[in-house]
CSV table of C-alpha atoms in Angstrom, one decimal:
chain,number,residue,atom,x,y,z
A,1,UNK,CA,-19.4,-0.9,-17.2
A,2,UNK,CA,-18.8,-4.3,-18.7
A,3,UNK,CA,-17.4,-7.4,-17.1
A,4,UNK,CA,-14.5,-7.1,-19.6
A,5,UNK,CA,-13.6,-3.7,-18.3
A,6,UNK,CA,-13.7,-4.9,-14.7
A,7,UNK,CA,-11.5,-7.8,-15.7
A,8,UNK,CA,-9.1,-5.4,-17.5
A,9,UNK,CA,-8.9,-3.1,-14.5
A,10,UNK,CA,-8.2,-6.1,-12.2
A,11,UNK,CA,-5.3,-7.1,-14.6
A,12,UNK,CA,-3.9,-3.6,-14.4
A,13,UNK,CA,-4.2,-3.7,-10.6
A,14,UNK,CA,-2.3,-7.0,-10.7
A,15,UNK,CA,0.4,-5.5,-12.8
A,16,UNK,CA,0.8,-2.6,-10.3
A,17,UNK,CA,0.8,-5.1,-7.4
A,18,UNK,CA,3.5,-7.2,-9.0
A,19,UNK,CA,5.7,-4.1,-9.5
A,20,UNK,CA,5.4,-3.0,-5.9
A,21,UNK,CA,6.4,-6.5,-4.7
A,22,UNK,CA,9.5,-6.4,-6.9
A,23,UNK,CA,11.3,-4.3,-4.4
A,24,UNK,CA,12.8,-2.3,-7.3
A,25,UNK,CA,12.2,1.4,-7.1
A,26,UNK,CA,12.8,1.8,-10.9
A,27,UNK,CA,10.3,-1.0,-11.8
A,28,UNK,CA,7.7,0.6,-9.4
A,29,UNK,CA,8.3,4.1,-10.9
A,30,UNK,CA,8.1,2.9,-14.5
A,31,UNK,CA,4.9,0.9,-13.7
A,32,UNK,CA,3.3,3.9,-12.0
A,33,UNK,CA,4.1,5.9,-15.2
A,34,UNK,CA,2.4,3.2,-17.3
A,35,UNK,CA,-0.7,2.4,-15.3
A,36,UNK,CA,-1.5,5.5,-13.1
A,37,UNK,CA,-2.8,8.8,-14.4
A,38,UNK,CA,-0.1,11.6,-13.8
A,39,UNK,CA,-2.8,13.6,-11.9
A,40,UNK,CA,-4.2,10.7,-10.0
A,41,UNK,CA,-6.2,11.8,-7.0
A,42,UNK,CA,-4.6,10.2,-4.0
A,43,UNK,CA,-6.9,10.3,-0.9
A,44,UNK,CA,-4.4,9.2,1.7
A,45,UNK,CA,-2.1,11.3,4.0
A,46,UNK,CA,1.2,11.9,2.2
A,47,UNK,CA,3.9,13.7,4.2
A,48,UNK,CA,5.0,15.9,1.2
A,49,UNK,CA,3.6,18.6,-1.0
A,50,UNK,CA,3.7,16.4,-4.1
A,51,UNK,CA,0.5,15.3,-5.7
A,52,UNK,CA,-0.6,12.8,-8.3
A,53,UNK,CA,1.7,10.0,-9.5
A,54,UNK,CA,4.7,11.9,-8.0
A,55,UNK,CA,3.2,11.5,-4.5
A,56,UNK,CA,2.6,7.8,-5.1
A,57,UNK,CA,6.2,7.3,-6.3
A,58,UNK,CA,7.5,9.2,-3.2
A,59,UNK,CA,5.4,6.9,-0.9
A,60,UNK,CA,7.1,3.8,-2.4
A,61,UNK,CA,10.6,5.4,-2.2
A,62,UNK,CA,10.1,6.0,1.5
A,63,UNK,CA,8.7,2.5,2.1
A,64,UNK,CA,11.5,0.8,0.2
A,65,UNK,CA,14.2,2.8,2.0
A,66,UNK,CA,12.6,2.0,5.4
A,67,UNK,CA,11.5,-1.6,4.6
A,68,UNK,CA,13.7,-2.9,1.8
A,69,UNK,CA,12.1,-6.4,2.1
A,70,UNK,CA,8.5,-5.1,2.1
A,71,UNK,CA,5.9,-7.5,0.7
A,72,UNK,CA,2.2,-6.8,0.1
A,73,UNK,CA,0.1,-9.9,0.2
A,74,UNK,CA,-3.3,-9.4,-1.4
A,75,UNK,CA,-5.9,-11.2,0.7
A,76,UNK,CA,-9.0,-10.1,-1.3
A,77,UNK,CA,-9.6,-8.3,-4.6
A,78,UNK,CA,-13.1,-7.2,-5.7
A,79,UNK,CA,-13.6,-5.6,-9.1
A,80,UNK,CA,-16.9,-4.0,-9.9
A,81,UNK,CA,-17.7,-1.2,-12.3
A,82,UNK,CA,-14.8,1.2,-12.5
A,83,UNK,CA,-13.3,0.2,-9.1
A,84,UNK,CA,-11.0,-2.4,-7.8
A,85,UNK,CA,-10.8,-2.9,-4.0
A,86,UNK,CA,-8.0,-4.8,-2.3
A,87,UNK,CA,-7.4,-5.9,1.3
A,88,UNK,CA,-3.7,-6.5,1.9
A,89,UNK,CA,-1.4,-7.8,4.6
A,90,UNK,CA,2.0,-5.9,4.5
A,91,UNK,CA,5.2,-7.3,6.0
A,92,UNK,CA,8.7,-5.9,6.2
A,93,UNK,CA,11.7,-5.3,8.4
A,94,UNK,CA,12.6,-1.7,9.3
A,95,UNK,CA,16.2,-1.3,8.1
A,96,UNK,CA,16.1,2.4,7.2
A,97,UNK,CA,14.7,5.7,8.7
A,98,UNK,CA,10.9,5.8,8.8
A,99,UNK,CA,8.7,8.7,10.0
A,100,UNK,CA,11.7,10.1,11.9
A,101,UNK,CA,12.4,6.8,13.5
A,102,UNK,CA,16.0,5.4,13.0
A,103,UNK,CA,16.3,1.8,11.9
A,104,UNK,CA,15.0,-0.6,14.5
A,105,UNK,CA,15.6,-4.0,12.8
A,106,UNK,CA,12.0,-4.9,13.9
A,107,UNK,CA,9.6,-6.7,11.6
A,108,UNK,CA,6.1,-5.5,11.1
A,109,UNK,CA,2.9,-7.0,9.8
A,110,UNK,CA,-0.1,-4.7,9.3
A,111,UNK,CA,-3.2,-4.4,7.2
A,112,UNK,CA,-4.5,-2.0,4.6
A,113,UNK,CA,-7.5,-1.6,2.3
A,114,UNK,CA,-7.4,0.4,-0.9
A,115,UNK,CA,-9.9,1.3,-3.5
A,116,UNK,CA,-8.7,2.2,-7.0
A,117,UNK,CA,-10.9,4.0,-9.5
A,118,UNK,CA,-10.0,3.4,-13.1
A,119,UNK,CA,-10.6,5.7,-16.1
A,120,UNK,CA,-9.4,4.7,-19.6
A,121,UNK,CA,-7.7,1.6,-18.3
A,122,UNK,CA,-5.5,3.6,-15.8
A,123,UNK,CA,-5.7,4.2,-12.1
A,124,UNK,CA,-7.3,7.7,-11.8
A,125,UNK,CA,-8.1,7.8,-8.1
A,126,UNK,CA,-7.0,6.0,-4.9
A,127,UNK,CA,-8.5,5.8,-1.4
A,128,UNK,CA,-6.5,4.0,1.3
A,129,UNK,CA,-6.8,3.0,4.9
A,130,UNK,CA,-3.5,1.8,6.4
A,131,UNK,CA,-3.2,0.5,10.0
A,132,UNK,CA,-0.4,2.8,10.9
A,133,UNK,CA,-1.2,2.5,14.7
A,134,UNK,CA,-0.4,-1.3,14.5
A,135,UNK,CA,2.8,-0.5,12.5
A,136,UNK,CA,3.9,2.1,15.1
A,137,UNK,CA,3.2,-0.3,18.0
A,138,UNK,CA,5.3,-3.0,16.4
A,139,UNK,CA,8.1,-0.5,15.9
A,140,UNK,CA,8.0,0.5,19.5
A,141,UNK,CA,6.9,4.1,18.8
A,142,UNK,CA,3.6,3.8,20.7
A,143,UNK,CA,3.1,1.5,23.7
A,144,UNK,CA,1.9,-2.1,23.6
A,145,UNK,CA,-1.7,-3.1,23.0
A,146,UNK,CA,-3.2,-5.9,21.1
A,147,UNK,CA,-2.0,-7.0,17.7
A,148,UNK,CA,-4.4,-8.6,15.2
A,149,UNK,CA,-3.2,-12.1,14.3
A,150,UNK,CA,-6.1,-12.5,12.0
A,151,UNK,CA,-8.0,-15.2,13.9
A,152,UNK,CA,-11.2,-13.2,13.8
A,153,UNK,CA,-11.1,-12.1,17.4
A,154,UNK,CA,-10.5,-8.5,18.4
A,155,UNK,CA,-6.8,-8.0,18.9
A,156,UNK,CA,-6.2,-11.6,17.8
A,157,UNK,CA,-6.8,-12.8,21.4
A,158,UNK,CA,-3.1,-12.2,22.3
A,159,UNK,CA,-1.1,-9.4,23.6
A,160,UNK,CA,2.6,-8.8,23.0
């Protein structure tokens, strides 16, 4: 695959990322329709029976309801061949129901890594690893432990 294709895939990823940070469910849904294959293979646990782009839209509906101020900061983007990999830091304040938990008003910061495979200029497959355990600790669902404050030390060297 050419460098031009990797650059194009990275630009499409950037467009998708800009949409999710808009906080606007309609913008996100419209962008998913434009840059994601309808039958995208989504290799991440989704708590519904939907598949493809519909499952991805649902994930963002749930996240926006729970964390209306959600922001995804891209820390690294690597594009090679037909794949784009991103490492993100996600922040938000839980102001709506999330995973059965009523609103807590608590802020969360957690990390995720996604791999997007492109076909024909569109996202065709997604693999994701999201630090749900850290998210749940910060929301008070699971007890204490160390939080990563990204200083390179296990647990960030501090406990909360």
